[in-house]
Coordinates of N, CA and C in Angstrom, one line a residue:
Chain P
E1 N -57.3 51.2 -21.7 CA -58.0 50.9 -22.9 C -58.9 49.7 -22.8
I2 N -60.1 49.9 -23.3 CA -61.1 48.8 -23.2 C -60.8 47.8 -24.3
V3 N -60.7 46.5 -23.9 CA -60.4 45.4 -24.8 C -61.7 44.7 -25.1
M4 N -62.0 44.6 -26.4 CA -63.2 43.9 -26.9 C -62.9 42.5 -27.4
T5 N -63.5 41.5 -26.9 CA -63.2 40.1 -27.2 C -64.5 39.5 -27.8
Q6 N -64.3 39.0 -29.0 CA -65.4 38.3 -29.7 C -65.3 36.8 -29.7
S7 N -66.4 36.1 -29.7 CA -66.4 34.7 -29.8 C -67.6 34.2 -30.6
P8 N -67.5 33.1 -31.3 CA -66.3 32.4 -31.6 C -65.5 33.1 -32.7
A9 N -64.3 32.6 -33.0 CA -63.5 33.2 -34.1 C -64.2 32.9 -35.4
T10 N -64.7 31.7 -35.6 CA -65.4 31.3 -36.8 C -66.7 30.7 -36.4
L11 N -67.7 31.0 -37.2 CA -69.1 30.4 -37.0 C -69.5 29.8 -38.3
S12 N -69.8 28.5 -38.3 CA -70.3 27.8 -39.5 C -71.8 27.5 -39.3
V13 N -72.6 28.1 -40.2 CA -74.0 28.0 -40.1 C -74.6 27.8 -41.5
S14 N -75.6 27.0 -41.6 CA -76.3 26.8 -42.9 C -77.3 27.9 -43.2
P15 N -77.4 28.2 -44.5 CA -78.4 29.2 -44.9 C -79.8 28.8 -44.4
G16 N -80.5 29.8 -43.9 CA -81.8 29.6 -43.3 C -81.8 29.5 -41.8
E17 N -80.6 29.2 -41.3 CA -80.5 29.0 -39.8 C -80.2 30.3 -39.2
R18 N -80.1 30.3 -37.8 CA -79.8 31.5 -37.0 C -78.3 31.5 -36.7
A19 N -77.7 32.7 -36.7 CA -76.3 32.9 -36.2 C -76.3 33.8 -35.0
T20 N -75.5 33.5 -34.0 CA -75.4 34.3 -32.8 C -73.9 34.6 -32.6
F21 N -73.6 35.9 -32.4 CA -72.3 36.3 -32.2 C -72.2 37.0 -30.8
S22 N -71.0 36.8 -30.2 CA -70.8 37.3 -28.8 C -69.7 38.3 -28.8
C23 N -69.9 39.4 -28.0 CA -68.8 40.4 -27.9 C -68.8 40.8 -26.4
R24 N -67.6 40.7 -25.8 CA -67.4 41.0 -24.4 C -66.4 42.2 -24.2
A25 N -66.8 43.1 -23.4 CA -65.9 44.3 -23.1 C -65.2 44.0 -21.8
S26 N -63.9 44.5 -21.7 CA -63.1 44.3 -20.5 C -63.6 45.1 -19.3
Q27 N -64.4 46.1 -19.6 CA -65.1 46.9 -18.6 C -66.4 47.4 -19.2
S28 N -67.3 47.9 -18.3 CA -68.6 48.3 -18.8 C -68.5 49.4 -19.8
V29 N -69.3 49.2 -20.9 CA -69.4 50.3 -22.0 C -70.8 50.8 -22.1
S30 N -71.6 50.5 -21.0 CA -73.0 50.8 -21.0 C -73.7 50.2 -22.3
S31 N -74.4 51.0 -23.0 CA -75.0 50.5 -24.3 C -74.3 51.1 -25.5
N32 N -73.1 51.6 -25.3 CA -72.3 52.3 -26.4 C -71.5 51.3 -27.2
L33 N -72.3 50.5 -27.9 CA -71.7 49.4 -28.6 C -72.3 49.3 -30.0
A34 N -71.5 49.1 -31.0 CA -71.9 49.0 -32.4 C -71.5 47.7 -33.0
W35 N -72.2 47.2 -34.0 CA -71.8 46.0 -34.7 C -71.7 46.4 -36.2
Y36 N -70.8 45.8 -36.9 CA -70.5 46.0 -38.3 C -70.4 44.7 -39.0
Q37 N -70.7 44.7 -40.3 CA -70.5 43.6 -41.2 C -69.3 44.1 -42.2
H38 N -68.4 43.2 -42.4 CA -67.3 43.5 -43.2 C -67.0 42.4 -44.3
K39 N -67.1 42.8 -45.5 CA -66.8 41.8 -46.6 C -65.4 42.2 -47.2
P40 N -64.7 41.2 -47.8 CA -63.4 41.5 -48.4 C -63.5 42.6 -49.5
G41 N -62.6 43.5 -49.4 CA -62.5 44.5 -50.4 C -63.5 45.6 -50.3
Q42 N -64.3 45.6 -49.3 CA -65.4 46.6 -49.1 C -65.1 47.3 -47.7
A43 N -65.8 48.5 -47.6 CA -65.8 49.2 -46.3 C -66.7 48.5 -45.4
P44 N -66.4 48.6 -44.1 CA -67.4 48.0 -43.1 C -68.7 48.7 -43.2
R45 N -69.8 47.9 -42.9 CA -71.1 48.4 -42.9 C -71.7 48.4 -41.5
L46 N -72.2 49.5 -41.1 CA -72.8 49.6 -39.8 C -74.2 48.8 -39.8
L47 N -74.3 48.0 -38.8 CA -75.6 47.2 -38.6 C -76.4 47.7 -37.4
I48 N -75.7 47.9 -36.3 CA -76.4 48.1 -35.0 C -75.6 49.2 -34.3
Y49 N -76.3 50.1 -33.6 CA -75.6 51.0 -32.7 C -76.5 51.1 -31.5
G50 N -75.9 51.7 -30.4 CA -76.6 51.7 -29.1 C -77.0 50.3 -28.6
A51 N -76.2 49.3 -29.0 CA -76.3 47.9 -28.7 C -77.5 47.2 -29.3
S52 N -78.6 48.0 -29.7 CA -79.8 47.3 -30.1 C -80.5 48.0 -31.2
T53 N -80.1 49.2 -31.6 CA -80.8 50.0 -32.6 C -80.2 49.7 -34.0
R54 N -81.1 49.2 -34.9 CA -80.7 48.9 -36.3 C -80.4 50.2 -37.0
A55 N -79.3 50.2 -37.8 CA -79.0 51.3 -38.6 C -80.0 51.4 -39.8
T56 N -80.0 52.6 -40.4 CA -80.9 52.8 -41.5 C -80.7 51.8 -42.6
G57 N -81.8 51.1 -43.1 CA -81.7 50.2 -44.2 C -81.3 48.8 -43.8
V58 N -81.0 48.5 -42.6 CA -80.6 47.2 -42.2 C -81.8 46.3 -41.9
S59 N -81.7 45.1 -42.5 CA -82.8 44.1 -42.4 C -83.2 43.8 -40.9
A60 N -84.5 43.6 -40.7 CA -85.0 43.2 -39.4 C -84.4 41.8 -39.0
R61 N -83.8 41.1 -39.9 CA -83.2 39.8 -39.5 C -82.0 40.0 -38.5
F62 N -81.5 41.3 -38.5 CA -80.4 41.6 -37.6 C -80.9 42.2 -36.3
S63 N -80.4 41.7 -35.2 CA -80.8 42.2 -33.9 C -79.7 42.2 -33.0
G64 N -79.6 43.2 -32.1 CA -78.6 43.3 -31.1 C -79.2 43.4 -29.7
S65 N -78.4 42.9 -28.7 CA -78.9 43.0 -27.4 C -77.7 43.0 -26.4
G66 N -78.0 43.3 -25.2 CA -76.9 43.4 -24.2 C -76.6 44.8 -23.7
S67 N -75.9 44.9 -22.6 CA -75.4 46.1 -22.0 C -74.3 45.8 -21.0
G68 N -73.6 46.8 -20.7 CA -72.5 46.6 -19.7 C -71.3 46.0 -20.4
T69 N -71.1 44.7 -20.2 CA -69.9 44.0 -20.8 C -70.2 42.9 -21.7
E70 N -71.5 42.5 -21.8 CA -71.9 41.3 -22.6 C -72.9 41.7 -23.7
F71 N -72.6 41.4 -24.9 CA -73.4 41.8 -26.1 C -73.6 40.7 -27.0
T72 N -74.7 40.7 -27.7 CA -75.0 39.6 -28.7 C -75.6 40.2 -30.0
L73 N -75.1 39.7 -31.1 CA -75.7 40.1 -32.4 C -76.3 38.8 -32.9
T74 N -77.5 38.8 -33.3 CA -78.2 37.7 -33.9 C -78.7 38.0 -35.3
I75 N -78.4 37.0 -36.2 CA -79.0 37.1 -37.5 C -79.9 35.9 -37.7
S76 N -81.2 36.2 -37.9 CA -82.1 35.1 -38.1 C -82.2 34.7 -39.6
S77 N -82.5 33.5 -39.8 CA -82.7 33.0 -41.2 C -81.6 33.5 -42.2
L78 N -80.4 33.0 -42.0 CA -79.2 33.4 -42.8 C -79.5 33.4 -44.3
Q79 N -79.0 34.4 -45.0 CA -79.1 34.5 -46.4 C -77.6 34.5 -47.0
S80 N -77.5 34.2 -48.2 CA -76.1 34.0 -48.8 C -75.3 35.3 -48.6
E81 N -75.9 36.4 -48.7 CA -75.2 37.7 -48.6 C -74.8 38.0 -47.2
D82 N -75.2 37.2 -46.2 CA -74.8 37.5 -44.8 C -73.4 37.0 -44.5
F83 N -72.9 36.1 -45.3 CA -71.6 35.5 -45.0 C -70.5 36.5 -45.1
A84 N -69.9 36.8 -44.0 CA -68.9 37.9 -43.9 C -68.2 37.8 -42.5
V85 N -67.4 38.9 -42.2 CA -66.9 39.0 -40.9 C -67.7 40.0 -40.2
Y86 N -68.0 39.8 -38.9 CA -68.8 40.7 -38.1 C -67.9 41.1 -36.9
F87 N -67.9 42.4 -36.6 CA -67.1 42.9 -35.5 C -67.9 43.9 -34.7
C88 N -67.5 44.0 -33.4 CA -68.1 45.0 -32.5 C -67.1 46.1 -32.3
Q89 N -67.7 47.2 -31.8 CA -66.9 48.4 -31.5 C -67.5 49.1 -30.3
Q90 N -66.7 49.5 -29.3 CA -67.2 50.3 -28.2 C -66.9 51.7 -28.4
Y91 N -67.7 52.6 -28.1 CA -67.5 54.1 -28.2 C -67.9 54.8 -26.9
D92 N -67.8 54.0 -25.8 CA -68.1 54.6 -24.5 C -67.0 55.4 -23.9
K93 N -65.8 54.7 -23.8 CA -64.7 55.3 -23.2 C -63.6 55.4 -24.2
W94 N -63.2 56.6 -24.5 CA -62.2 56.9 -25.5 C -61.4 58.1 -25.1
P95 N -60.2 58.4 -25.7 CA -59.6 57.5 -26.7 C -58.9 56.3 -26.0
P96 N -58.7 55.2 -26.7 CA -59.2 55.1 -28.1 C -60.5 54.4 -28.2
Y97 N -61.3 54.6 -29.2 CA -62.3 53.7 -29.6 C -61.7 52.3 -29.8
S98 N -62.4 51.2 -29.5 CA -61.8 49.9 -29.7 C -62.7 48.9 -30.3
F99 N -62.1 48.0 -31.1 CA -62.9 47.1 -31.9 C -62.6 45.6 -31.4
G100 N -63.5 44.8 -31.6 CA -63.3 43.3 -31.5 C -62.5 42.8 -32.6
Q101 N -62.0 41.6 -32.5 CA -61.1 41.0 -33.5 C -61.9 40.4 -34.6
G102 N -63.2 40.3 -34.5 CA -64.1 39.8 -35.5 C -64.4 38.4 -35.4
T103 N -65.6 38.0 -35.9 CA -66.0 36.6 -36.1 C -66.4 36.4 -37.5
K104 N -65.8 35.4 -38.1 CA -66.0 35.1 -39.5 C -67.2 34.1 -39.6
L105 N -68.2 34.5 -40.3 CA -69.4 33.7 -40.5 C -69.3 33.0 -41.9
E106 N -69.2 31.7 -41.8 CA -69.0 30.9 -43.0 C -70.1 29.9 -43.3
I107 N -70.3 29.5 -44.5 CA -71.3 28.6 -44.9 C -71.0 27.2 -44.5
K108 N -71.9 26.6 -43.8 CA -71.7 25.2 -43.3 C -72.1 24.3 -44.4
Chain E
Q1 N -76.4 61.7 -51.4 CA -76.0 60.8 -50.4 C -74.6 61.0 -49.9
V2 N -74.3 60.6 -48.7 CA -73.0 60.8 -48.1 C -72.0 59.9 -48.8
Q3 N -70.9 60.5 -49.2 CA -69.8 59.7 -49.7 C -68.5 60.1 -49.2
L4 N -67.6 59.2 -48.9 CA -66.2 59.5 -48.5 C -65.3 58.7 -49.6
V5 N -64.6 59.5 -50.3 CA -63.7 58.9 -51.3 C -62.2 59.2 -51.0
Q6 N -61.5 58.1 -50.8 CA -60.1 58.2 -50.4 C -59.2 58.1 -51.6
S7 N -58.0 58.6 -51.3 CA -56.9 58.5 -52.4 C -56.5 57.1 -52.6
G8 N -55.7 56.9 -53.6 CA -55.3 55.6 -54.0 C -54.2 54.9 -53.2
A9 N -53.9 53.7 -53.6 CA -52.9 52.9 -52.9 C -51.5 53.5 -52.9
E10 N -50.8 53.3 -51.9 CA -49.4 53.9 -51.7 C -48.4 52.8 -51.4
V11 N -47.2 53.0 -52.0 CA -46.1 52.1 -51.6 C -45.0 53.0 -51.1
K12 N -44.6 52.7 -49.9 CA -43.6 53.6 -49.2 C -42.4 52.7 -48.7
K13 N -41.3 53.4 -48.6 CA -40.1 52.7 -48.0 C -40.1 53.0 -46.5
P14 N -39.5 52.0 -45.7 CA -39.4 52.3 -44.3 C -38.8 53.6 -44.0
G15 N -39.3 54.3 -43.0 CA -38.8 55.6 -42.6 C -39.5 56.7 -43.3
A16 N -40.2 56.5 -44.3 CA -40.9 57.5 -45.1 C -42.2 57.9 -44.4
S17 N -42.9 58.8 -45.0 CA -44.2 59.3 -44.5 C -45.2 59.0 -45.6
V18 N -46.5 58.9 -45.2 CA -47.6 58.7 -46.2 C -48.7 59.7 -45.8
K19 N -49.3 60.2 -46.8 CA -50.5 61.1 -46.6 C -51.6 60.6 -47.4
V20 N -52.7 60.3 -46.7 CA -53.9 59.7 -47.3 C -55.0 60.8 -47.2
S21 N -55.7 61.0 -48.3 CA -56.8 62.0 -48.3 C -58.2 61.3 -48.3
C22 N -59.2 62.0 -47.9 CA -60.5 61.5 -47.8 C -61.5 62.7 -48.1
R23 N -62.1 62.7 -49.3 CA -63.0 63.8 -49.7 C -64.4 63.4 -49.4
A24 N -65.1 64.3 -48.7 CA -66.5 64.1 -48.3 C -67.4 64.8 -49.2
S25 N -68.6 64.2 -49.4 CA -69.6 64.9 -50.2 C -71.0 64.4 -49.7
G26 N -72.0 65.2 -50.0 CA -73.4 64.8 -49.6 C -73.9 65.3 -48.3
Y27 N -73.0 66.1 -47.6 CA -73.5 66.7 -46.3 C -72.6 67.9 -46.1
T28 N -72.9 68.7 -45.1 CA -72.1 69.9 -44.7 C -70.9 69.4 -44.0
F29 N -69.7 69.6 -44.6 CA -68.5 69.0 -44.2 C -68.1 69.4 -42.7
T30 N -68.4 70.6 -42.4 CA -67.9 71.1 -41.1 C -68.8 70.6 -39.9
T31 N -69.9 69.9 -40.2 CA -70.8 69.5 -39.2 C -70.5 68.3 -38.4
Y32 N -69.6 67.4 -39.0 CA -69.3 66.1 -38.4 C -67.8 65.9 -38.3
A33 N -67.5 65.2 -37.2 CA -66.1 64.7 -37.1 C -65.8 63.6 -38.0
L34 N -64.5 63.5 -38.4 CA -64.1 62.4 -39.3 C -63.0 61.7 -38.5
H35 N -63.0 60.4 -38.6 CA -62.1 59.6 -37.9 C -61.2 58.8 -38.9
W36 N -60.1 58.3 -38.4 CA -59.2 57.5 -39.2 C -59.0 56.2 -38.4
V37 N -59.2 55.1 -39.1 CA -59.1 53.7 -38.6 C -58.2 52.9 -39.5
R38 N -57.4 52.0 -39.0 CA -56.7 51.2 -39.9 C -56.8 49.7 -39.6
Q39 N -56.5 48.8 -40.5 CA -56.6 47.4 -40.3 C -55.4 46.7 -41.0
A40 N -54.5 46.2 -40.2 CA -53.3 45.5 -40.7 C -53.8 44.1 -41.0
P41 N -53.0 43.4 -41.9 CA -53.4 42.0 -42.3 C -53.6 41.1 -41.0
G42 N -54.7 40.5 -40.9 CA -55.0 39.5 -39.9 C -55.2 40.2 -38.5
Q43 N -55.3 41.5 -38.5 CA -55.5 42.2 -37.2 C -56.8 42.8 -37.1
R44 N -57.2 43.2 -35.9 CA -58.4 44.0 -35.7 C -58.3 45.4 -36.2
L45 N -59.4 46.0 -36.4 CA -59.4 47.5 -36.7 C -58.8 48.2 -35.5
E46 N -58.1 49.3 -35.8 CA -57.4 50.1 -34.9 C -57.7 51.6 -35.1
W47 N -58.2 52.2 -34.0 CA -58.5 53.6 -34.1 C -57.3 54.5 -34.0
M48 N -57.1 55.5 -34.9 CA -56.0 56.3 -34.9 C -56.2 57.7 -34.4
G49 N -57.4 58.2 -34.7 CA -57.6 59.6 -34.3 C -58.8 60.2 -35.0
W50 N -59.2 61.4 -34.6 CA -60.2 62.1 -35.3 C -60.0 63.6 -35.4
I51 N -60.8 64.2 -36.2 CA -60.7 65.7 -36.4 C -62.1 66.2 -36.4
N52 N -62.3 67.3 -35.6 CA -63.5 68.1 -35.7 C -63.4 68.9 -37.0
A53 N -64.2 68.6 -38.0 CA -64.0 69.2 -39.3 C -64.4 70.7 -39.2
G54 N -65.1 71.1 -38.2 CA -65.5 72.5 -38.1 C -64.4 73.3 -37.5
T55 N -63.9 72.9 -36.4 CA -62.9 73.6 -35.6 C -61.4 73.2 -36.0
G56 N -61.2 72.0 -36.5 CA -59.9 71.6 -36.7 C -59.3 70.9 -35.5
V57 N -60.0 70.8 -34.4 CA -59.4 70.2 -33.2 C -59.3 68.7 -33.5
T58 N -58.1 68.2 -33.0 CA -57.8 66.8 -33.2 C -57.6 66.0 -31.9
K59 N -57.8 64.7 -32.0 CA -57.5 63.8 -30.9 C -56.9 62.6 -31.4
Y60 N -55.8 62.2 -30.9 CA -55.1 61.0 -31.4 C -55.0 59.9 -30.4
S61 N -54.9 58.7 -30.9 CA -54.6 57.5 -30.0 C -53.2 57.7 -29.5
Q62 N -53.0 57.4 -28.3 CA -51.7 57.5 -27.7 C -50.7 56.7 -28.5
K63 N -51.1 55.6 -29.1 CA -50.2 54.7 -29.8 C -49.5 55.5 -30.9
F64 N -50.2 56.4 -31.5 CA -49.7 57.1 -32.7 C -49.3 58.5 -32.4
Q65 N -49.5 59.0 -31.2 CA -49.2 60.3 -30.8 C -47.7 60.7 -31.2
G66 N -47.5 61.8 -31.9 CA -46.2 62.2 -32.3 C -45.8 61.7 -33.7
R67 N -46.6 60.8 -34.2 CA -46.3 60.2 -35.6 C -47.4 60.4 -36.6
V68 N -48.6 60.8 -36.1 CA -49.7 61.0 -37.0 C -50.2 62.4 -36.9
A69 N -50.7 62.9 -38.0 CA -51.3 64.2 -38.1 C -52.5 64.2 -38.9
I70 N -53.6 64.6 -38.4 CA -54.9 64.6 -39.1 C -55.2 66.1 -39.3
T71 N -55.5 66.5 -40.6 CA -55.8 67.8 -40.9 C -57.0 67.9 -41.8
R72 N -57.5 69.1 -42.1 CA -58.6 69.2 -43.0 C -58.5 70.4 -43.8
D73 N -59.1 70.4 -45.0 CA -59.2 71.6 -45.9 C -60.7 71.8 -46.1
T74 N -61.3 72.8 -45.4 CA -62.7 73.0 -45.6 C -63.1 73.4 -47.0
S75 N -62.2 74.1 -47.7 CA -62.6 74.5 -49.0 C -62.7 73.3 -50.0
A76 N -62.0 72.2 -49.6 CA -62.0 71.0 -50.5 C -62.8 69.9 -49.9
N77 N -63.5 70.2 -48.7 CA -64.2 69.1 -48.0 C -63.4 67.8 -47.9
T78 N -62.2 68.0 -47.5 CA -61.2 66.9 -47.5 C -60.5 66.8 -46.1
T79 N -60.3 65.6 -45.6 CA -59.5 65.4 -44.5 C -58.3 64.6 -44.9
Y80 N -57.1 64.8 -44.2 CA -55.9 64.1 -44.5 C -55.4 63.5 -43.3
M81 N -54.8 62.3 -43.5 CA -54.1 61.6 -42.4 C -52.6 61.4 -42.9
E82 N -51.7 61.9 -42.1 CA -50.3 61.7 -42.5 C -49.6 60.9 -41.4
L83 N -49.0 59.9 -41.7 CA -48.3 59.0 -40.8 C -46.8 59.0 -41.1
S84 N -46.0 59.3 -40.2 CA -44.5 59.4 -40.5 C -43.7 58.2 -39.9
S85 N -42.5 58.1 -40.2 CA -41.6 57.1 -39.7 C -42.1 55.7 -39.9
L86 N -42.6 55.4 -41.1 CA -43.2 54.2 -41.4 C -42.3 52.9 -41.2
T87 N -42.9 51.9 -40.6 CA -42.3 50.6 -40.6 C -43.2 49.6 -41.2
S88 N -42.7 48.3 -41.3 CA -43.5 47.3 -41.9 C -44.8 47.1 -41.1
E89 N -44.8 47.4 -39.9 CA -46.0 47.2 -39.1 C -47.1 48.3 -39.4
D90 N -46.8 49.2 -40.2 CA -47.8 50.2 -40.6 C -48.4 49.8 -41.9
A91 N -48.0 48.7 -42.5 CA -48.7 48.2 -43.7 C -50.1 47.8 -43.3
A92 N -51.1 48.4 -44.0 CA -52.5 48.2 -43.6 C -53.4 48.9 -44.6
I93 N -54.7 48.7 -44.4 CA -55.7 49.4 -45.1 C -56.1 50.5 -44.2
Y94 N -56.1 51.7 -44.6 CA -56.5 52.9 -43.8 C -57.9 53.4 -44.3
Y95 N -58.7 53.6 -43.3 CA -60.1 54.1 -43.6 C -60.4 55.4 -42.9
C96 N -61.1 56.3 -43.6 CA -61.7 57.4 -43.0 C -63.2 57.0 -42.7
A97 N -63.7 57.5 -41.7 CA -65.1 57.2 -41.3 C -65.8 58.4 -40.7
R98 N -67.0 58.6 -41.1 CA -67.8 59.8 -40.5 C -68.7 59.3 -39.4
V99 N -68.8 60.0 -38.3 CA -69.6 59.6 -37.2 C -71.1 59.9 -37.6
G100 N -72.0 59.3 -36.8 CA -73.4 59.6 -36.9 C -73.8 60.9 -36.3
P101 N -75.0 61.1 -36.0 CA -75.5 62.4 -35.5 C -75.1 62.6 -34.0
Y102 N -75.1 63.8 -33.6 CA -74.9 64.2 -32.2 C -73.5 63.7 -31.7
S103 N -72.5 63.8 -32.6 CA -71.2 63.4 -32.3 C -71.1 62.0 -31.7
S104 N -71.9 61.2 -32.2 CA -72.0 59.8 -31.8 C -70.6 59.1 -32.2
G105 N -70.4 58.0 -31.6 CA -69.1 57.3 -31.8 C -69.2 56.2 -32.8
W106 N -70.3 56.0 -33.4 CA -70.4 54.9 -34.4 C -70.3 55.5 -35.8
Y107 N -70.0 54.6 -36.8 CA -69.7 55.0 -38.1 C -70.6 54.5 -39.1
P108 N -71.6 55.3 -39.5 CA -72.5 54.9 -40.6 C -71.9 55.1 -42.0
Y109 N -70.8 55.9 -42.1 CA -70.2 56.1 -43.4 C -68.7 55.9 -43.3
W110 N -68.2 55.2 -44.3 CA -66.8 54.8 -44.4 C -66.3 55.2 -45.8
G111 N -65.0 55.5 -45.9 CA -64.3 55.5 -47.2 C -64.1 54.1 -47.7
Q112 N -63.6 54.0 -48.9 CA -63.4 52.7 -49.5 C -62.1 52.0 -49.0
G113 N -61.3 52.8 -48.3 CA -60.0 52.2 -47.8 C -58.9 52.5 -48.8
T114 N -57.7 52.7 -48.2 CA -56.5 53.0 -48.9 C -55.4 52.0 -48.4
L115 N -54.9 51.2 -49.3 CA -53.9 50.2 -49.0 C -52.5 50.9 -49.0
V116 N -51.9 50.8 -47.8 CA -50.5 51.3 -47.7 C -49.6 50.1 -47.5
T117 N -48.6 50.0 -48.4 CA -47.6 49.0 -48.4 C -46.3 49.6 -48.0
V118 N -45.6 49.0 -47.1 CA -44.3 49.5 -46.6 C -43.3 48.5 -47.0
S119 N -42.4 48.8 -47.9 CA -41.4 47.8 -48.4 C -40.2 48.5 -48.8
S120 N -39.0 47.9 -48.5 CA -37.8 48.5 -49.0 C -37.5 48.0 -50.4

C-alpha cells in the first residue's frame, strides 16, 4: 500500500499571502495525484487532479506541481474562504487508493 | 448537475451491521463507478471499495474484505454500502464519491457524508 505523507500538519498564513503544501508518496505515483479542500461538515472538494490540472470551477489561485513522489499545492493570495484542511490522494496503484493525513490551513 | 445524496445518520451497537445508501442524479448512473470512503475522528480518509454501477463488479480494500458489501440498484440510481460486525473503530463519517471521466481515480463528486456512531 502506498503511504501518503503531508507536511506540515498545520500551516499558519495571513490573508493575502501564499500557502504551500507538501505531499510525499512512499513510492512513485507518476502524476496520478489529486488535491482536495475539506471544510468541517462539508464533503471534500476536488481542486487538482493529474498533479497539476485544476478541476472545473477552481480558482487560478490554486496550482499543483510535482510528479513521482514529491508534490506541491500552492494557493496564492489567500482569501478567507481558503482556510480549511487540504489533503492529497494517489490513484496510481490500487487497491487501495490512499490519502494523506491532511494539512490544516489556519489564519495567522 | 451531478448530485449524490446519502442516507441519514445511524447509531449502531457493537456487532451490528449498518447499511448506508447513496442516490445519484444528474448523470447516467451506469456510466461511472462509485466509491466508498470513510473518515474516523482525527484520522485520514480511508478507501473502502468501489462498484462498477453498470456491471455490478466490485473491488474492496483488503482491510474490509469479508466485512463490507457494496451493491447497487440501477432502477433507483442508488448504491449501498453495508458494513458488518461493527466495532467502535468503525465510528466514522462514510462518503460515497463518483469518479471523473474515463474511470479516473479522482473524485469530483461526493455525497454529503453519513455519520455512523457505534455505541453500546
